[in-house]
Short mmCIF file of N, CA and C in Angstrom, two decimals:
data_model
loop_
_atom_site.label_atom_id
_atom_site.label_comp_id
_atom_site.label_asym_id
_atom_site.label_seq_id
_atom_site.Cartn_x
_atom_site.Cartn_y
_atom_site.Cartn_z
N UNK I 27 41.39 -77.18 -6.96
CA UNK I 27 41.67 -76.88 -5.55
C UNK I 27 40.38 -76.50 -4.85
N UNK I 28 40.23 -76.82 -3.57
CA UNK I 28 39.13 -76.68 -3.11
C UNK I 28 38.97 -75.01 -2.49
N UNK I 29 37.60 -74.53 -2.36
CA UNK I 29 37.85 -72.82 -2.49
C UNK I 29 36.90 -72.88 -1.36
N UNK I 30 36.73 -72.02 -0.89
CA UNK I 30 35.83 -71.61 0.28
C UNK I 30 34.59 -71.44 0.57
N UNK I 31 34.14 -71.04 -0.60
CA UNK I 31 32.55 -71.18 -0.66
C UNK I 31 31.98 -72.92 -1.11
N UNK I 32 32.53 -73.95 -1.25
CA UNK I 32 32.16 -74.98 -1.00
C UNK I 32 31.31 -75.43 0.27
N UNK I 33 30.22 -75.76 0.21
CA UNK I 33 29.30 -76.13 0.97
C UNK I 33 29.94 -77.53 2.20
N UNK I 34 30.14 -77.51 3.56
CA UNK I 34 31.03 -78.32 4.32
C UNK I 34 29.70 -79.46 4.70
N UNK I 35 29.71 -80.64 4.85
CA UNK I 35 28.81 -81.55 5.45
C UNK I 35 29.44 -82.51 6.40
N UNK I 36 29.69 -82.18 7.28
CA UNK I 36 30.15 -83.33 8.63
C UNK I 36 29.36 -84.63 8.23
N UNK I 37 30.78 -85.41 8.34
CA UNK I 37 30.55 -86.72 8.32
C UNK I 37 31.47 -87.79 9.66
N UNK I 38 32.21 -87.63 10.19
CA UNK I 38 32.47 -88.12 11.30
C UNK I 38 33.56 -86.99 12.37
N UNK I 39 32.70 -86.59 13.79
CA UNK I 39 33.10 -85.69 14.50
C UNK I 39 33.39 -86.13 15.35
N UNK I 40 35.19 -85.54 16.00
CA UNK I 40 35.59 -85.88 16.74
C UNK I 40 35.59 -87.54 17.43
N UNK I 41 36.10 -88.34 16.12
CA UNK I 41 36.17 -89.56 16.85
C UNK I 41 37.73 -89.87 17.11
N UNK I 42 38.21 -90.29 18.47
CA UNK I 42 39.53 -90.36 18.75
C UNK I 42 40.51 -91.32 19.10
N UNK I 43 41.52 -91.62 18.71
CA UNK I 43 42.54 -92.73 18.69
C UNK I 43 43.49 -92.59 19.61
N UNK I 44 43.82 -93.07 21.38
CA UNK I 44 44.51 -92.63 22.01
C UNK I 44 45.40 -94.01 22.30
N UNK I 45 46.92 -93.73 22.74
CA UNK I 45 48.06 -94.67 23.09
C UNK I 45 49.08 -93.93 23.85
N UNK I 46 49.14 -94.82 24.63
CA UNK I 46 50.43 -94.33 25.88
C UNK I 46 51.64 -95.85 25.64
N UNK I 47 52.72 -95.15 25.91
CA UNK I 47 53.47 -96.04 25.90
C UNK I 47 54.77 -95.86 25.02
N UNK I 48 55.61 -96.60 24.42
CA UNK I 48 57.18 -96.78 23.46
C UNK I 48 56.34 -96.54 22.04
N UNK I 49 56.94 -95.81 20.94
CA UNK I 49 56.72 -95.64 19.93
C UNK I 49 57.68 -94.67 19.34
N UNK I 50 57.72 -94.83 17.89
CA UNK I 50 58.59 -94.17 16.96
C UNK I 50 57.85 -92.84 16.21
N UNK I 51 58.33 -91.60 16.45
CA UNK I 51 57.82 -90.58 15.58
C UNK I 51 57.62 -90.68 14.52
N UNK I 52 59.20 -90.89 13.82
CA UNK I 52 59.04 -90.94 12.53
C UNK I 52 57.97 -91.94 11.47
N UNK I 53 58.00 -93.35 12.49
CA UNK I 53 57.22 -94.38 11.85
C UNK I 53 56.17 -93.90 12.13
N UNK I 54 55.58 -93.22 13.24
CA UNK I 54 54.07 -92.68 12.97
C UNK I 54 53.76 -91.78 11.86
N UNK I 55 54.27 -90.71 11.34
CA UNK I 55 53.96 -90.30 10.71
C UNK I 55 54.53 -90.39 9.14
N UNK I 56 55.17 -91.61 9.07
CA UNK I 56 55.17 -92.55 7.36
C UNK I 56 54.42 -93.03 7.46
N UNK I 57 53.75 -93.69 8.32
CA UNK I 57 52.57 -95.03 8.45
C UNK I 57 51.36 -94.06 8.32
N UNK I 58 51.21 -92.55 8.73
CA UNK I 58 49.99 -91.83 8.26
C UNK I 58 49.69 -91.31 6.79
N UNK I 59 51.42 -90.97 6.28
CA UNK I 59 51.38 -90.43 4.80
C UNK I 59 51.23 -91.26 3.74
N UNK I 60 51.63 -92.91 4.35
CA UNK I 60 51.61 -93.75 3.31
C UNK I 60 49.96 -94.29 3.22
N UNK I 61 49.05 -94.17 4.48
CA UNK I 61 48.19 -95.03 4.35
C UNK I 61 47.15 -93.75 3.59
N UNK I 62 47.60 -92.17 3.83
CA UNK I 62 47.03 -91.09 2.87
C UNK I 62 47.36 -91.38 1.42
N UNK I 63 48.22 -91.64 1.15
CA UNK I 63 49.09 -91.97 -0.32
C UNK I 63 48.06 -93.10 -1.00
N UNK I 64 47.72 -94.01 -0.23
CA UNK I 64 47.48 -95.65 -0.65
C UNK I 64 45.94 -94.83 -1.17
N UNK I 65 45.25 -94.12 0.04
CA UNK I 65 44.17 -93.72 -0.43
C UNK I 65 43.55 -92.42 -1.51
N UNK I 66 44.72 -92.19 -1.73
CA UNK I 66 45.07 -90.71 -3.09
C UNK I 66 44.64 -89.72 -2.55
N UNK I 67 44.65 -89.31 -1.16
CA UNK I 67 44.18 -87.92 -0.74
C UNK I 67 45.63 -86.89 -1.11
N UNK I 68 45.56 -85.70 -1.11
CA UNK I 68 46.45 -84.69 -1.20
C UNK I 68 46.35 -84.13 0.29
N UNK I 69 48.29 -84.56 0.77
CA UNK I 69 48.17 -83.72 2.03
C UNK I 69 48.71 -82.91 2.28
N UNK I 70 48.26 -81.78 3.26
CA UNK I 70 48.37 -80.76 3.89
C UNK I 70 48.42 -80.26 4.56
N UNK I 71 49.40 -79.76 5.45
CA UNK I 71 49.63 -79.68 6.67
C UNK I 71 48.88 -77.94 7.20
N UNK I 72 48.29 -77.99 8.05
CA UNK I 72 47.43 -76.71 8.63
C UNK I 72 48.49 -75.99 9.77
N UNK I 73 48.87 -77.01 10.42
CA UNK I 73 50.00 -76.42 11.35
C UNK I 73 50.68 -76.86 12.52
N UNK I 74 52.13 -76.47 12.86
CA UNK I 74 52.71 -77.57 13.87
C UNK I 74 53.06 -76.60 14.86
N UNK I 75 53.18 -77.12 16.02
CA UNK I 75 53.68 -76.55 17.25
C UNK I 75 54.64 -77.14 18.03
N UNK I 76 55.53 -76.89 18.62
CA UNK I 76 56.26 -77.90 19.55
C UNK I 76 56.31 -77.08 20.82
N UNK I 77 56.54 -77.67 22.22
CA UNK I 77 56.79 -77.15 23.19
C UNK I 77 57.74 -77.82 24.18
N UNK I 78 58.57 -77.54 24.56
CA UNK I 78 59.28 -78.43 25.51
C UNK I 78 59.17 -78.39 26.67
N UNK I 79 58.42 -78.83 27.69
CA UNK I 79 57.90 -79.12 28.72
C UNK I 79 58.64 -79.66 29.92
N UNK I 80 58.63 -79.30 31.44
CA UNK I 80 59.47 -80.68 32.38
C UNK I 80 59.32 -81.88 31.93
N UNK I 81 58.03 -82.53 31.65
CA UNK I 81 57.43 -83.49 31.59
C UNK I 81 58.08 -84.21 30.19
N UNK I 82 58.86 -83.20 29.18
CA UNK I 82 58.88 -83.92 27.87
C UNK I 82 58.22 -82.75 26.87
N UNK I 83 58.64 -83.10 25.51
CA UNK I 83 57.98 -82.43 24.36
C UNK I 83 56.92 -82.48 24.02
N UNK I 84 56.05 -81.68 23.72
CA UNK I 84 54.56 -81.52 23.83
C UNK I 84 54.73 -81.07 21.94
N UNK I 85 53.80 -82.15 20.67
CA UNK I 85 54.15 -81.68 19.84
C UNK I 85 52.14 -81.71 18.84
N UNK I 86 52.19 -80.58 18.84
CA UNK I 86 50.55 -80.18 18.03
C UNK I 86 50.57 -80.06 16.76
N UNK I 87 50.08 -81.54 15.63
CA UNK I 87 50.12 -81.32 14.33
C UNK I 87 48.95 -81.59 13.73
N UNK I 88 48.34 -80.31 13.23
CA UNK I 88 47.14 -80.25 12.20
C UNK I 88 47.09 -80.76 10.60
N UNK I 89 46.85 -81.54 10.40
CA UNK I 89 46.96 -81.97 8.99
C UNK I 89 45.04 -81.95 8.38
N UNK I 90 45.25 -81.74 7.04
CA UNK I 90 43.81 -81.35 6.42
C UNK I 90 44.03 -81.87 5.00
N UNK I 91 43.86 -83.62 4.72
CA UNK I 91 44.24 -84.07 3.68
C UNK I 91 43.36 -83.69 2.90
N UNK I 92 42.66 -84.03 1.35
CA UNK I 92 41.56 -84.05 1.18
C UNK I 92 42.07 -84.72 -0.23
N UNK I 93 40.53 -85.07 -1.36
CA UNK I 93 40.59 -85.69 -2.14
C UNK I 93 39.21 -85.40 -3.19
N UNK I 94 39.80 -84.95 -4.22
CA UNK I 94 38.20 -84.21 -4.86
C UNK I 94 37.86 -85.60 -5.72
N UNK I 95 36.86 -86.01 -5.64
CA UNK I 95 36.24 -86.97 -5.89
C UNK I 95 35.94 -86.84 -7.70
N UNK I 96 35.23 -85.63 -7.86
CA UNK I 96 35.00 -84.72 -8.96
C UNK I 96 34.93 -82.99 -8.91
N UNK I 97 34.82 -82.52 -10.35
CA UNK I 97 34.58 -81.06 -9.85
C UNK I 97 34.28 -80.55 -8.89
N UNK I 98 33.01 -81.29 -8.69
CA UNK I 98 31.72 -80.62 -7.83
C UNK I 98 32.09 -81.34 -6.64
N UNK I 99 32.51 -82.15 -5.70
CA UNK I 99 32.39 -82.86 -4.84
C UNK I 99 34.28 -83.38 -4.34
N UNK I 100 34.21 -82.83 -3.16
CA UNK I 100 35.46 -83.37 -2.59
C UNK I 100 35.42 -83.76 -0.92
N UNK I 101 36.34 -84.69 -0.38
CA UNK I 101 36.36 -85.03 0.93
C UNK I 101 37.94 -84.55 1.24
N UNK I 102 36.83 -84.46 2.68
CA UNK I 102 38.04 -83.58 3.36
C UNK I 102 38.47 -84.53 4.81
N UNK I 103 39.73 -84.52 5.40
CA UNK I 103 39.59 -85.14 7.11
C UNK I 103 40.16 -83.92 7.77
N UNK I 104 40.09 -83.86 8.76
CA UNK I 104 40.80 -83.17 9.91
C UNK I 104 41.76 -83.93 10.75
N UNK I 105 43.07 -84.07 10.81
CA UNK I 105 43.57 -84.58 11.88
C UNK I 105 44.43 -83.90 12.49
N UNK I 106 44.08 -83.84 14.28
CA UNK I 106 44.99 -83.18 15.34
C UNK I 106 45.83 -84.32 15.85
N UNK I 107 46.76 -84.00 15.56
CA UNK I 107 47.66 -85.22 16.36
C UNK I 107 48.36 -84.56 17.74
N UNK I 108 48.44 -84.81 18.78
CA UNK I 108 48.86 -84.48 19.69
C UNK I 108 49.78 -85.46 20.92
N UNK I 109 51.14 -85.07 20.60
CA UNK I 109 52.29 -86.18 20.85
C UNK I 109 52.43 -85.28 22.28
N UNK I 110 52.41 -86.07 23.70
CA UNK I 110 52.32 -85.25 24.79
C UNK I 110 52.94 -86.22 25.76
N UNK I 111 54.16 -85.47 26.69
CA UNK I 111 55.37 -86.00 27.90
C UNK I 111 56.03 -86.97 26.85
N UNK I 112 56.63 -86.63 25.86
CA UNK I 112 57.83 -87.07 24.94
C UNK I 112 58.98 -87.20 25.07
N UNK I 113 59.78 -87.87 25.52
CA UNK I 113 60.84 -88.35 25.92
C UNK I 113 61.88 -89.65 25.30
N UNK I 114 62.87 -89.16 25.04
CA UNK I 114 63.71 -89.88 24.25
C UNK I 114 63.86 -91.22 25.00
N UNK I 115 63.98 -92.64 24.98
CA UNK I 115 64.13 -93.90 25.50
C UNK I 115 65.37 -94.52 24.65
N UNK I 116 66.34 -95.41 25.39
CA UNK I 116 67.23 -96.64 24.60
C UNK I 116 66.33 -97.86 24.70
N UNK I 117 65.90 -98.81 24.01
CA UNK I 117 65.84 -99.79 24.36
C UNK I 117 66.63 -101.20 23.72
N UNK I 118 66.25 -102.25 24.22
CA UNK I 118 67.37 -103.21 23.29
C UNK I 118 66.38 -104.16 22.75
N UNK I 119 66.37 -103.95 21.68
CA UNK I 119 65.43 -105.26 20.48
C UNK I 119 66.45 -105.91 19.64
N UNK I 120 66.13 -107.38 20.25
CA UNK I 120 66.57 -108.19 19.38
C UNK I 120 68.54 -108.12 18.93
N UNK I 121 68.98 -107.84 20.54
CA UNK I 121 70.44 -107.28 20.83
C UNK I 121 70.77 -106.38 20.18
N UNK I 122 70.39 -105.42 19.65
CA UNK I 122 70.45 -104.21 19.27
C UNK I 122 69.71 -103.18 20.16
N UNK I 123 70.59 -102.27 19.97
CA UNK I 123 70.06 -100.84 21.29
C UNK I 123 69.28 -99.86 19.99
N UNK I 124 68.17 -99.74 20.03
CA UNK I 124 67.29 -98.49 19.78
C UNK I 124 66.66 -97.25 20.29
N UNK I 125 66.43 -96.50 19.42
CA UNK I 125 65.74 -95.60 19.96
C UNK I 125 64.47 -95.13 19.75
N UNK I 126 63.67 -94.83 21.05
CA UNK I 126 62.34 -94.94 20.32
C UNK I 126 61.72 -93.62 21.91
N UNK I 127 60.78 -93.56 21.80
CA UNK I 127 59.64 -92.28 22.55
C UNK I 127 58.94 -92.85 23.00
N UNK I 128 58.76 -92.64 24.21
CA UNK I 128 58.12 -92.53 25.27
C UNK I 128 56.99 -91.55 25.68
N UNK I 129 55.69 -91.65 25.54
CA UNK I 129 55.38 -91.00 25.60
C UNK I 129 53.20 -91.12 25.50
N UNK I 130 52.43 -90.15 25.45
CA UNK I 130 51.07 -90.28 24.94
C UNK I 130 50.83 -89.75 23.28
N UNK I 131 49.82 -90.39 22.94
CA UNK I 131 49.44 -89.88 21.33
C UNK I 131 48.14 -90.13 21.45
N UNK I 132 47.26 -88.99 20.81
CA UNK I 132 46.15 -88.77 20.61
C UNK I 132 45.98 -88.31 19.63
N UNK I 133 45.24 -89.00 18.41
CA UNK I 133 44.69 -88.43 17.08
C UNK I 133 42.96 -87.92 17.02
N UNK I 134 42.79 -86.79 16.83
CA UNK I 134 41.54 -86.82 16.94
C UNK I 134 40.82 -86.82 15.23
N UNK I 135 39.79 -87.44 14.65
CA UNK I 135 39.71 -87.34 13.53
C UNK I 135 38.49 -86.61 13.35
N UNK I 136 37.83 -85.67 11.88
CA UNK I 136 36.74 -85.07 11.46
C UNK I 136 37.23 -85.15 10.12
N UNK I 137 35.50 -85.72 9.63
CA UNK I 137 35.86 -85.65 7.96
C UNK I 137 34.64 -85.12 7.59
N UNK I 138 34.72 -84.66 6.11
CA UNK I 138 33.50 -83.73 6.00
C UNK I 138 33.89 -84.30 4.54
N UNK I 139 32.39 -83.69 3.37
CA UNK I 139 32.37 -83.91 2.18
C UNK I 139 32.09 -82.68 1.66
N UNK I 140 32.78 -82.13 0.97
CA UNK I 140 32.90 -81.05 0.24
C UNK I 140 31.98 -80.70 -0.70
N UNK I 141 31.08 -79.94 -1.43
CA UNK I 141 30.28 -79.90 -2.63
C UNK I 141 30.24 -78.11 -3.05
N UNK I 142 30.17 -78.63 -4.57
CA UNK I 142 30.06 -77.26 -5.13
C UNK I 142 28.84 -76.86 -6.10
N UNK I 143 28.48 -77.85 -5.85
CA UNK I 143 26.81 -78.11 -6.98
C UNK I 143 25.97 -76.70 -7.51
N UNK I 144 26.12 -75.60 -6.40
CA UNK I 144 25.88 -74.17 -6.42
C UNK I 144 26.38 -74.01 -8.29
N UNK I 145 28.01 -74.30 -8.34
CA UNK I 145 28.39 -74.15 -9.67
C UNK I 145 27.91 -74.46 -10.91
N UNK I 146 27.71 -75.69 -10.47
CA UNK I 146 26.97 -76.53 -11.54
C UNK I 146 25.79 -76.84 -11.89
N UNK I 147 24.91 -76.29 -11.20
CA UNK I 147 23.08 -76.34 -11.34
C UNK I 147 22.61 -75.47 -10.62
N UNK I 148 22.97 -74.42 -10.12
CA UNK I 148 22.40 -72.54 -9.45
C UNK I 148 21.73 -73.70 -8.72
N UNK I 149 21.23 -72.52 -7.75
CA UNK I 149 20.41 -73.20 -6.69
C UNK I 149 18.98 -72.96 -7.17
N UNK I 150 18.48 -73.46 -7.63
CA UNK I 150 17.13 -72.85 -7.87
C UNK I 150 16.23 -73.63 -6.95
N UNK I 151 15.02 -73.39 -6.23
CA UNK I 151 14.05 -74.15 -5.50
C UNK I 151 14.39 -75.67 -5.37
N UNK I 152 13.57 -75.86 -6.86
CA UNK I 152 13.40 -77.57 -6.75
C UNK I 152 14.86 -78.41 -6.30
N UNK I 153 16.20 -77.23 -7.14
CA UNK I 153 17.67 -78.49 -6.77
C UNK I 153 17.86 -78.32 -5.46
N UNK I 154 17.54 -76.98 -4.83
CA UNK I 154 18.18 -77.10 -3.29
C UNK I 154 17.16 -78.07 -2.37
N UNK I 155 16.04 -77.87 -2.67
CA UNK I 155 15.30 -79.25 -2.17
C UNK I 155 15.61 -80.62 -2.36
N UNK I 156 15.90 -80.92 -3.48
CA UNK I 156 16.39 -82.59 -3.91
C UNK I 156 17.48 -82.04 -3.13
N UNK I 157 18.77 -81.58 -3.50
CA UNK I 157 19.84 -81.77 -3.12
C UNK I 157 19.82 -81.59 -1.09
N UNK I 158 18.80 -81.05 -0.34
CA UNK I 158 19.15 -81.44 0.81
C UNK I 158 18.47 -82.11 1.38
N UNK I 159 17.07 -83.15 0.48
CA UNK I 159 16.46 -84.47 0.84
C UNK I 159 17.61 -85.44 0.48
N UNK I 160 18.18 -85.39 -0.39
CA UNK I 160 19.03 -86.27 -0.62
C UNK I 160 20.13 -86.27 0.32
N UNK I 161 20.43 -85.37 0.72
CA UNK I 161 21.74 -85.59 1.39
C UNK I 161 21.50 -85.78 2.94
N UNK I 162 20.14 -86.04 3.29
CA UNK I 162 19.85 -86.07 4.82
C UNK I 162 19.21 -87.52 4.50
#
């Protein structure tokens, strides 16, 4: 499990995925756990919010998958999902009446790489030098 004194290294900040328009909750978030699954991360949810708004349901979900590579070394993502003016819709596909949301989605993503190398080779001079020529 990953512990706290692990050393954090940003690797992609705040890059963001936005859509307005008809979409399914539920299929959004199988289509996120499965494509986490496909890639063997362990997920974890940081925290949800809902709000119900004039405008529609306003819904804030933090997820913090991650995936230890080895002992010493694990990746982490950040994702804020933010489902905003949510509103229930009928529509008719394919002569069938469905139901689906109306609404905006914004994913924002941050992933970082985890290391614990501290554990496994002390920091002495020469490793913390290799280890942060190397990693820059």
């Amino acid at each position: 499990m990953i512990d706290t004194h692990w050393e954090k290294n940003l690797i992609i900040n705040g890059r963001e995925l936005r859509y307005k328009g008809l979409f399914r909750v539920d299929q959004l978030f199988s289509t996120i756990n499965r494509a986490l699954e496909e890639k063997e991360y362990i997920k974890r949810e940081k925290r949800t919010e809902e709000l119900v708004t004039v405008d529609g349901k306003r819904t804030l979900v933090e997820l913090r998958p991650y995936k230890e590579k080895t002992n010493y070394l694990a990746l982490m993502i950040k994702m804020r999902i933010t489902l905003d003016r949510v509103t229930d819709v009928v529509e008719e596909v394919d002569g069938e009446k469905k139901k689906f949301q109306n609404g905006d989605i914004e994913i924002i993503f941050d992933a970082w790489t985890l290391s614990d190398y501290e554990e496994r080779w002390g920091m002495s001079p020469v490793v913390f030098f290799l280890k942060g020529f190397i990693n820059k």
